[in-house]
PDB file of C-alpha atoms in Angstrom:
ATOM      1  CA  UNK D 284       8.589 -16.006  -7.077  1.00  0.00           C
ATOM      2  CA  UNK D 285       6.469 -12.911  -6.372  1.00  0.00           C
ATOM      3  CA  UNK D 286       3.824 -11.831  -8.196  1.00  0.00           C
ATOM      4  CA  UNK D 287       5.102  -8.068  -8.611  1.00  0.00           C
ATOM      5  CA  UNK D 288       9.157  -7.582  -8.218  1.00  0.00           C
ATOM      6  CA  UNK D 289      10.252  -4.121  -7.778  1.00  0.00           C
ATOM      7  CA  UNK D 290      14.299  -3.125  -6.984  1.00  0.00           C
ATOM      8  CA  UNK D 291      14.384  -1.770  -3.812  1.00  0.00           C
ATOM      9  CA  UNK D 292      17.221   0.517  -4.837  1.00  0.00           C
ATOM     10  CA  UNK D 293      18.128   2.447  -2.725  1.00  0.00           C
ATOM     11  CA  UNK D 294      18.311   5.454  -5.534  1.00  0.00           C
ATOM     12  CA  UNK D 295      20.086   8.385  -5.588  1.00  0.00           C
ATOM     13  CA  UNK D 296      20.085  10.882  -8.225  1.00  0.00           C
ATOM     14  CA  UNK D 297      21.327  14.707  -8.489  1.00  0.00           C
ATOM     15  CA  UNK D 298      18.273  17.106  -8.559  1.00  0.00           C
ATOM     16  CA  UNK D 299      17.055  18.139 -12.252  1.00  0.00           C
ATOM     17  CA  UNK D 300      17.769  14.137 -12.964  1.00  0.00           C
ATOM     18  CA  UNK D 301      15.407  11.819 -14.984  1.00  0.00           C
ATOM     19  CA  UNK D 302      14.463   9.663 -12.601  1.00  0.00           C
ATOM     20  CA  UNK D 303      13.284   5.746 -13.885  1.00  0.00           C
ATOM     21  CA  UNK D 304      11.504   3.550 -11.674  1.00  0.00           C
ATOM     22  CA  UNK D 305       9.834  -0.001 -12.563  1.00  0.00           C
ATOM     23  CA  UNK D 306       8.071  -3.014 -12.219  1.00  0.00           C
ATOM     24  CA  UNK D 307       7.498  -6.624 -13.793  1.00  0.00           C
ATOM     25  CA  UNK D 308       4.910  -9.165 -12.513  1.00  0.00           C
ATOM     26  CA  UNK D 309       4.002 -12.009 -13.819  1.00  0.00           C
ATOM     27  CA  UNK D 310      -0.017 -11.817 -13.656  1.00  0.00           C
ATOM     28  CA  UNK D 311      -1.532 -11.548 -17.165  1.00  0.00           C
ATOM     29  CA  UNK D 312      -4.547 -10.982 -15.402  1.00  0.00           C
ATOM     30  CA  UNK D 313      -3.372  -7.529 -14.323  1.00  0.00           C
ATOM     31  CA  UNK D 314      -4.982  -4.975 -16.399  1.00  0.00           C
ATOM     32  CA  UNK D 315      -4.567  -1.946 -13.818  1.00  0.00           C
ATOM     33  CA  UNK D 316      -1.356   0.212 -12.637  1.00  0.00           C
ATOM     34  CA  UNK D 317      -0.909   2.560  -9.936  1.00  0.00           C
ATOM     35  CA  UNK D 318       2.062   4.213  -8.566  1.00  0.00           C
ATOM     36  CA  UNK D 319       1.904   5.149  -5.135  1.00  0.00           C
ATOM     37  CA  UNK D 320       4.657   7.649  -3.501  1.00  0.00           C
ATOM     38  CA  UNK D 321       5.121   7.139   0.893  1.00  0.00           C
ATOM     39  CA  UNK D 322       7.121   9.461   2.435  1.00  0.00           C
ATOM     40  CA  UNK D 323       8.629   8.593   5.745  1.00  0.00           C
ATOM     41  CA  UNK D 324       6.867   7.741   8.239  1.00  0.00           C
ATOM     42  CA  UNK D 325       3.583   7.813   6.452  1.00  0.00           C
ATOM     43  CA  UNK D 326       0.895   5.760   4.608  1.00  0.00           C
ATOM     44  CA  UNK D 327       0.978   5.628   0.485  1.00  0.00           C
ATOM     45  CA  UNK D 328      -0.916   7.785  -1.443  1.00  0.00           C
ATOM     46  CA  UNK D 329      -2.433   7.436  -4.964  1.00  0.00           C
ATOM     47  CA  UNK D 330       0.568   9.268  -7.729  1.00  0.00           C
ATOM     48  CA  UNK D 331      -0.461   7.561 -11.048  1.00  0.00           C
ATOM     49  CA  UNK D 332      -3.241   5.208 -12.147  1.00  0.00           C
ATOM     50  CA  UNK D 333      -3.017   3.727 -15.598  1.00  0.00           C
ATOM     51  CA  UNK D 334      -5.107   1.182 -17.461  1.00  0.00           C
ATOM     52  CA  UNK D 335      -3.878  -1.619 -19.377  1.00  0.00           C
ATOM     53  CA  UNK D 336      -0.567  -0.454 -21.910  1.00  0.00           C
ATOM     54  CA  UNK D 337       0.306   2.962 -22.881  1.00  0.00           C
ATOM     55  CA  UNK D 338       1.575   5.881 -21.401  1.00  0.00           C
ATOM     56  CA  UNK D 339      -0.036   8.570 -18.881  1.00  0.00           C
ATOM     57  CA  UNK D 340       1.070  11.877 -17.861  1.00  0.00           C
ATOM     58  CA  UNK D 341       0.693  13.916 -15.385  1.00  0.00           C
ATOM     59  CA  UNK D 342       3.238  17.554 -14.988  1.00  0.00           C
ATOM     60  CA  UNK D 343       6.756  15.725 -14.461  1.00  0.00           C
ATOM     61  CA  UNK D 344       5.358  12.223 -13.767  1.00  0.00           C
ATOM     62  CA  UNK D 345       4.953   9.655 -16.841  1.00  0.00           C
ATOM     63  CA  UNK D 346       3.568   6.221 -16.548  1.00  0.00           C
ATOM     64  CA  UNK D 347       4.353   3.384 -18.826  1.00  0.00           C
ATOM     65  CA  UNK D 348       3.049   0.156 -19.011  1.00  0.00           C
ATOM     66  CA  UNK D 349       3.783  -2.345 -21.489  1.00  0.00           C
ATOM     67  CA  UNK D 350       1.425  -5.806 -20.850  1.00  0.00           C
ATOM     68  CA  UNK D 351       3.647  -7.731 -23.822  1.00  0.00           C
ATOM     69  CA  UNK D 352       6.416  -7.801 -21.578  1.00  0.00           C
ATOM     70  CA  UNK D 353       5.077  -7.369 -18.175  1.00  0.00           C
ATOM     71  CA  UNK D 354       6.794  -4.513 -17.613  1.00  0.00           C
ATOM     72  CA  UNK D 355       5.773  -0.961 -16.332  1.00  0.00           C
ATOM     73  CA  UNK D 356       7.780   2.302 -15.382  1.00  0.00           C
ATOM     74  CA  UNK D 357       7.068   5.605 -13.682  1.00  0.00           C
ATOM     75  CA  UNK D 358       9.187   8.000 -15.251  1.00  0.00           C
ATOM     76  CA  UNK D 359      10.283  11.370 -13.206  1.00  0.00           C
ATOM     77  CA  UNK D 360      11.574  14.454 -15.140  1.00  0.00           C
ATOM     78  CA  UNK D 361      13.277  17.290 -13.370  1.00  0.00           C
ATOM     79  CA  UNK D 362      13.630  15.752 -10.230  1.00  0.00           C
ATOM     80  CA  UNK D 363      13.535  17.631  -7.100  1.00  0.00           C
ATOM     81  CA  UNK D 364      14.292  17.092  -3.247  1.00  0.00           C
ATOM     82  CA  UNK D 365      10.419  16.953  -2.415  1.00  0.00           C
ATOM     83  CA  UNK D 366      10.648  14.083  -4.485  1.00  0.00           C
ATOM     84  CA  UNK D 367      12.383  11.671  -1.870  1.00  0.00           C
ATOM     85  CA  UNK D 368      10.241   8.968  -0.782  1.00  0.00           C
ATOM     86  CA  UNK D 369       9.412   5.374  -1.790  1.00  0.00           C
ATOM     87  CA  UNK D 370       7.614   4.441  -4.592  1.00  0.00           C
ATOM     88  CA  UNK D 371       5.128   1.463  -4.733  1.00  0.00           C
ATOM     89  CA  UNK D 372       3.961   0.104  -7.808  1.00  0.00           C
ATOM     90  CA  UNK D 373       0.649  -1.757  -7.240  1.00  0.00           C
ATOM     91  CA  UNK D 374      -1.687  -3.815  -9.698  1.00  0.00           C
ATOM     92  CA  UNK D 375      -5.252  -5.068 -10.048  1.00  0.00           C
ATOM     93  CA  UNK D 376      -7.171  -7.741 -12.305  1.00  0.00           C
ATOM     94  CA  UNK D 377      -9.727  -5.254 -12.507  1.00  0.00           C
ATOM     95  CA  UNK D 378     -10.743  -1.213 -11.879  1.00  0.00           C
ATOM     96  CA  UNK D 379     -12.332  -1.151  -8.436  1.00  0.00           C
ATOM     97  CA  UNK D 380      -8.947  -1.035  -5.851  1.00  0.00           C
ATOM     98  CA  UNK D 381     -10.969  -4.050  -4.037  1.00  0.00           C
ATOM     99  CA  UNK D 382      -7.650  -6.100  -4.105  1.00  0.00           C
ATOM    100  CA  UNK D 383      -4.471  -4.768  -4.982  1.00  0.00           C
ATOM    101  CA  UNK D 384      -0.770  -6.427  -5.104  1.00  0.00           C
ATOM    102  CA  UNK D 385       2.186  -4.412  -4.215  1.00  0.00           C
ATOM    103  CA  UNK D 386       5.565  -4.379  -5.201  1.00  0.00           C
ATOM    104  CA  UNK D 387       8.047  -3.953  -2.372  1.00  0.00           C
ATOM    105  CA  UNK D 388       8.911  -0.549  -3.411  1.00  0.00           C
ATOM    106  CA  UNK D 389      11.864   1.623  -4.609  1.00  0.00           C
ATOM    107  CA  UNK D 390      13.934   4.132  -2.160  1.00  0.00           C
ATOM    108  CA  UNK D 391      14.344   7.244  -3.868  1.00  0.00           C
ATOM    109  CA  UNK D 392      17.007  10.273  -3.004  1.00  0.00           C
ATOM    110  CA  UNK D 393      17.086  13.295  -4.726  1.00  0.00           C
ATOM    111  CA  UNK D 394      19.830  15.209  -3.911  1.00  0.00           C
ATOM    112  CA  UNK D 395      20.098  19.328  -4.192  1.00  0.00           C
TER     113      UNK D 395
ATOM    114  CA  UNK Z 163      -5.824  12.260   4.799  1.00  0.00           C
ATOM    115  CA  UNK Z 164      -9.537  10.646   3.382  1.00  0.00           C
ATOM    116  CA  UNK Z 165     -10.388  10.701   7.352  1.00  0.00           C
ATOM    117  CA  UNK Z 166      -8.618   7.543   8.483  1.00  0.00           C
ATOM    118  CA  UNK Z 167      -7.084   7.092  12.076  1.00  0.00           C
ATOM    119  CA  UNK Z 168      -5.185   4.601  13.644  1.00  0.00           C
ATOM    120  CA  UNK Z 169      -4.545   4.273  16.890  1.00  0.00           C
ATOM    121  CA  UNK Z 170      -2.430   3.256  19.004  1.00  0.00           C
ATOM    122  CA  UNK Z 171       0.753   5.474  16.204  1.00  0.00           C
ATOM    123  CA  UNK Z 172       3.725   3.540  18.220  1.00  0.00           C
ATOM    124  CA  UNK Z 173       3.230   0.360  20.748  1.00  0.00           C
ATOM    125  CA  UNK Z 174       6.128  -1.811  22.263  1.00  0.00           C
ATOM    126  CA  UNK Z 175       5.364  -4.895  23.838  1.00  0.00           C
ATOM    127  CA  UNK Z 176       6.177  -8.327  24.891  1.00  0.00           C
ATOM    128  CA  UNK Z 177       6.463 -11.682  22.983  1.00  0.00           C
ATOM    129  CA  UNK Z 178       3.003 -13.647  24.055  1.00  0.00           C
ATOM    130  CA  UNK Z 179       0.958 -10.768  25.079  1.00  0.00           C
ATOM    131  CA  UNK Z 180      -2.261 -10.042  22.737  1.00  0.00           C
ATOM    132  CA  UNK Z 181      -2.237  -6.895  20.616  1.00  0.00           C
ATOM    133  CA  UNK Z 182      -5.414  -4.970  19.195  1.00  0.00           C
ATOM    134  CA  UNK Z 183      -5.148  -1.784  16.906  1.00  0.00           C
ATOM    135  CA  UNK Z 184      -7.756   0.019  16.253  1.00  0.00           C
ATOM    136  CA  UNK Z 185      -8.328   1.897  12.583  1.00  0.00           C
ATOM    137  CA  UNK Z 186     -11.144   4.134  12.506  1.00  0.00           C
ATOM    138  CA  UNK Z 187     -12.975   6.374   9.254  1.00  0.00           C
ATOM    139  CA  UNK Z 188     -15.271   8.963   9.412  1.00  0.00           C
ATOM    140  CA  UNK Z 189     -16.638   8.476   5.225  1.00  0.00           C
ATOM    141  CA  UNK Z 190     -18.606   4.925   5.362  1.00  0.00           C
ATOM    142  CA  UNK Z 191     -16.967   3.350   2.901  1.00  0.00           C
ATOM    143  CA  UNK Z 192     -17.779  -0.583   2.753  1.00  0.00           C
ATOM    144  CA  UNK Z 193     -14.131  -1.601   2.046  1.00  0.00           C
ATOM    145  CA  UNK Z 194     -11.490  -1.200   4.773  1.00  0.00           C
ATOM    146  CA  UNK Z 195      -8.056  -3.292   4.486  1.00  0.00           C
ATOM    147  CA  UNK Z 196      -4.908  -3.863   6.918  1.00  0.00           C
ATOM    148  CA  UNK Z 197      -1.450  -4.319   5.252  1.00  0.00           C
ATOM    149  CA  UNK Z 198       1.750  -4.826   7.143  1.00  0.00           C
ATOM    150  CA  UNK Z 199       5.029  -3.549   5.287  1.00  0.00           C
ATOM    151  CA  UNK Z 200       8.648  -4.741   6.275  1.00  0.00           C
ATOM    152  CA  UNK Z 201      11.811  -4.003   4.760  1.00  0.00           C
ATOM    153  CA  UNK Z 202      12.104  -6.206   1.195  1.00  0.00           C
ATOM    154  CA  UNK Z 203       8.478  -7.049   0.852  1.00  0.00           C
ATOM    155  CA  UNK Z 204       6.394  -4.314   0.900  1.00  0.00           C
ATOM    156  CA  UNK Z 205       2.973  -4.110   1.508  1.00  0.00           C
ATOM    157  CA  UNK Z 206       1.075  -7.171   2.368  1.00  0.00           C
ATOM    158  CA  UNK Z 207      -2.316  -7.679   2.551  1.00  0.00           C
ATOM    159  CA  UNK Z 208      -3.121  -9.352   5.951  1.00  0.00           C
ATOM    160  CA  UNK Z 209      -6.997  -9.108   6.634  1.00  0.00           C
ATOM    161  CA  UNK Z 210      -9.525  -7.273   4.973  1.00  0.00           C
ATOM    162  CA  UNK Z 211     -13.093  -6.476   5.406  1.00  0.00           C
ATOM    163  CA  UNK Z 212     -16.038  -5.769   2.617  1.00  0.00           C
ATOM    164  CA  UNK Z 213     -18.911  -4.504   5.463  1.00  0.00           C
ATOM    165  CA  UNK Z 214     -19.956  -5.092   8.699  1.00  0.00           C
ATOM    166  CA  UNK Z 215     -19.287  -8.238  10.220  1.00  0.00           C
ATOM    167  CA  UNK Z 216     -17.685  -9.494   6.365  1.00  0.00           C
ATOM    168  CA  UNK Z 217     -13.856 -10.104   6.086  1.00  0.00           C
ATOM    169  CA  UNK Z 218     -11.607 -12.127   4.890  1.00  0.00           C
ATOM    170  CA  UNK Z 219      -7.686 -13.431   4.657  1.00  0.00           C
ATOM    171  CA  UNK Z 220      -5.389 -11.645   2.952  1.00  0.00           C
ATOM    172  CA  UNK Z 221      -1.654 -13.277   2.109  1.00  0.00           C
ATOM    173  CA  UNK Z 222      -0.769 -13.000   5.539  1.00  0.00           C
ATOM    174  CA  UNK Z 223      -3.305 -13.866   7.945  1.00  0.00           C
ATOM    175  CA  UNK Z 224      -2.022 -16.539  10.042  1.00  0.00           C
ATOM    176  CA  UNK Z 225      -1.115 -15.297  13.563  1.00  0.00           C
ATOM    177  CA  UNK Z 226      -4.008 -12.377  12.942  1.00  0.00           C
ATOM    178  CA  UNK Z 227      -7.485 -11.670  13.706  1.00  0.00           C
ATOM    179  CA  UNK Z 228      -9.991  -8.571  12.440  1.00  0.00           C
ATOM    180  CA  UNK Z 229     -13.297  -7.738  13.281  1.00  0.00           C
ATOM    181  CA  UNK Z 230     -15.841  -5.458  12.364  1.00  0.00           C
ATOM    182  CA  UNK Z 231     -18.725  -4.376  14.338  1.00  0.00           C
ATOM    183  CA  UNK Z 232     -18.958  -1.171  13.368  1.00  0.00           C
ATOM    184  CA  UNK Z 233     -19.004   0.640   9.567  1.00  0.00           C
ATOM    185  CA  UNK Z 234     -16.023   2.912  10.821  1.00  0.00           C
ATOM    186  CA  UNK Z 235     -13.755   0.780  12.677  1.00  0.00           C
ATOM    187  CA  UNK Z 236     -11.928  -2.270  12.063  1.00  0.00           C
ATOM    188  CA  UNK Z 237      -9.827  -3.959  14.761  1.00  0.00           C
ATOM    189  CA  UNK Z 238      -6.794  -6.059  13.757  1.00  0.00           C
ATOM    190  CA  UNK Z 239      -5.973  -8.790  16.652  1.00  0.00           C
ATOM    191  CA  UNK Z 240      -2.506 -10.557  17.748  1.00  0.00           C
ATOM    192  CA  UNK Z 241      -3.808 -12.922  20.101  1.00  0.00           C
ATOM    193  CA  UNK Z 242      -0.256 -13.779  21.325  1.00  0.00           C
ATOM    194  CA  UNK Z 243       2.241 -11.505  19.359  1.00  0.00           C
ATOM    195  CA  UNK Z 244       6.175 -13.003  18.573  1.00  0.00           C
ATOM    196  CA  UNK Z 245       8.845 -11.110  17.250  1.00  0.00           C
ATOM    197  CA  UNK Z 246       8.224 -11.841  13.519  1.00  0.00           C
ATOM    198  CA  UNK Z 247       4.853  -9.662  13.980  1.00  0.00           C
ATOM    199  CA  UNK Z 248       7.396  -6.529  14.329  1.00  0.00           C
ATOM    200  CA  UNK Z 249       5.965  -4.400  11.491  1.00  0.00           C
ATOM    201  CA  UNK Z 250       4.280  -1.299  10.483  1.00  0.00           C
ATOM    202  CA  UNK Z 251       0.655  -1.804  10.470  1.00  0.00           C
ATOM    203  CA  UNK Z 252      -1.360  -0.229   7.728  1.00  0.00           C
ATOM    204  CA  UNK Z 253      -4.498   0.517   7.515  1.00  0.00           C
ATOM    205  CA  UNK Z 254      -6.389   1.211   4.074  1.00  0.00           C
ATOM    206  CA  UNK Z 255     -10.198   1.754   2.800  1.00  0.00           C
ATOM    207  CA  UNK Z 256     -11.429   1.351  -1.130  1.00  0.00           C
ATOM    208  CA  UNK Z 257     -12.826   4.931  -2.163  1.00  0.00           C
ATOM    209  CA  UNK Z 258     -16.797   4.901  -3.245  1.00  0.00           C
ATOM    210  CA  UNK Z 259     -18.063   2.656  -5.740  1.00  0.00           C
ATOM    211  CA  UNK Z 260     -16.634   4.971  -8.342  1.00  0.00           C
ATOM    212  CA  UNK Z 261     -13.149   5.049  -6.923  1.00  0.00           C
ATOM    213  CA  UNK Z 262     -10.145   3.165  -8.291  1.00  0.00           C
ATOM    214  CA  UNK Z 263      -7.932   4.250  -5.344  1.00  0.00           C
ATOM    215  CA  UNK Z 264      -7.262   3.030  -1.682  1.00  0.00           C
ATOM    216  CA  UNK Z 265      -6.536   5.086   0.689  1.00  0.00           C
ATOM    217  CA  UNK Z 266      -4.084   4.811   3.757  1.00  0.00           C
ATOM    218  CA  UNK Z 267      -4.385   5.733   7.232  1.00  0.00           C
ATOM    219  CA  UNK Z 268      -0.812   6.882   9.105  1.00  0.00           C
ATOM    220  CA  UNK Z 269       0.068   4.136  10.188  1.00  0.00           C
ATOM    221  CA  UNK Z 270       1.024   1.893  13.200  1.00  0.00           C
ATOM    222  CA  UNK Z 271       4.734   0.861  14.889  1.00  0.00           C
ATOM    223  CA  UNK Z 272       4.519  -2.423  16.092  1.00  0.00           C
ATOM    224  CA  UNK Z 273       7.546  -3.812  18.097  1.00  0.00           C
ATOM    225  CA  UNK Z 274       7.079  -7.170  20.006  1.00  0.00           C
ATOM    226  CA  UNK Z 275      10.160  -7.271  22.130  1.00  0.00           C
TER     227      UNK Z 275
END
């Protein structure tokens, strides 16, 4: 079993959609979330970072982590086309990014 | 683009030949990483590196070699790439001691024929 499973989808939603993407691991050591967005044919980059449970957010992106059940989500409101790409959630036992796990990230399509 | 290269972008070659890519930074940072990502697992960590001359195996090192003679650049080795080492290389370096983020170079097309 993998530490972080992620559906790969792919997704594809109308634009103006909510948009819900998640995660569950199985680590309790993981105490740190991050969502990264890749767009074709290029590396990740840093979307959300969230520590331990709650909720973060950031214009039309919300992040929600909730450690009872191992379980986090990146929530996308008024979805648009420029929001195509794959998301990657990614997790650490602590705050400095030296070692991160991935999941295997989610395909998503918004379509105008 | 937090000054990462890699180099060669796109490379085709043959099963049994040996491979080196090269990832280079302009910043200093201490921490530099290379991932591989394939279709249904995402990325994977297979080497990474914590200063000059210091690394260590990630998940997937077997098959893999790094080194690190140099602050900016860290070289990822196939001695004798097979098929299975088809991928898209990744390389990554840990922001300053106050950063919680990694950062990712373009990345690298790796087909062994």
């Amino acid at each position: 079993q993998k530490e972080v499973e992620q559906d790969p989808g792919p997704l594809s939603v109308p634009e103006g959609a909510i948009v819900s993407l998640n995660c569950t691991y199985s680590n309790s050591a993981f105490q740190y979330f991050m969502w990264y967005r890749q767009y074709s044919r290029k590396g990740p980059e840093l979307l959300m970072y969230t520590y331990s449970s709650g909720n973060k957010e950031d214009g039309r992106f919300t992040a929600q982590v909730d450690k009872s059940s191992k379980y986090i989500s990146l929530f996308i409101r008024d979805s648009q086309p420029s929001d195509s790409a794959t998301y990657l959630c990614a997790m650490s036992a602590d705050g400095s990014a030296r070692q991160l796990t991935f999941g295997s990230g989610t395909q998503l399509t918004v379509l105008p | 683009d937090a000054g990462i290269t890699q180099s060669p972008r796109h490379k085709v070659t043959e099963t049994g030949t040996p491979v080196t890519l090269r990832c280079h930074q302009t910043e200093n940072h201490r921490y530099m990483y290379w991932y591989r990502q394939d279709p249904g697992h995402g990325l994977r960590l297979i080497h990474y590196s914590y200063g000059v001359k210091d690394t260590d195996k990630g998940e997937v090192s077997d098959g893999y070699s790094v080194s690190r003679s140099k602050t900016e650049d860290f070289l990822l080795t196939l001695e004798s790439a097979t098929s299975s080492q088809t991928s898209v290389y990744f390389c990554a370096i840990k922001g300053g001691l106050a950063s919680n983020e990694q950062f990712f170079g373009p990345g690298t097309r790796l087909t062994v024929l």
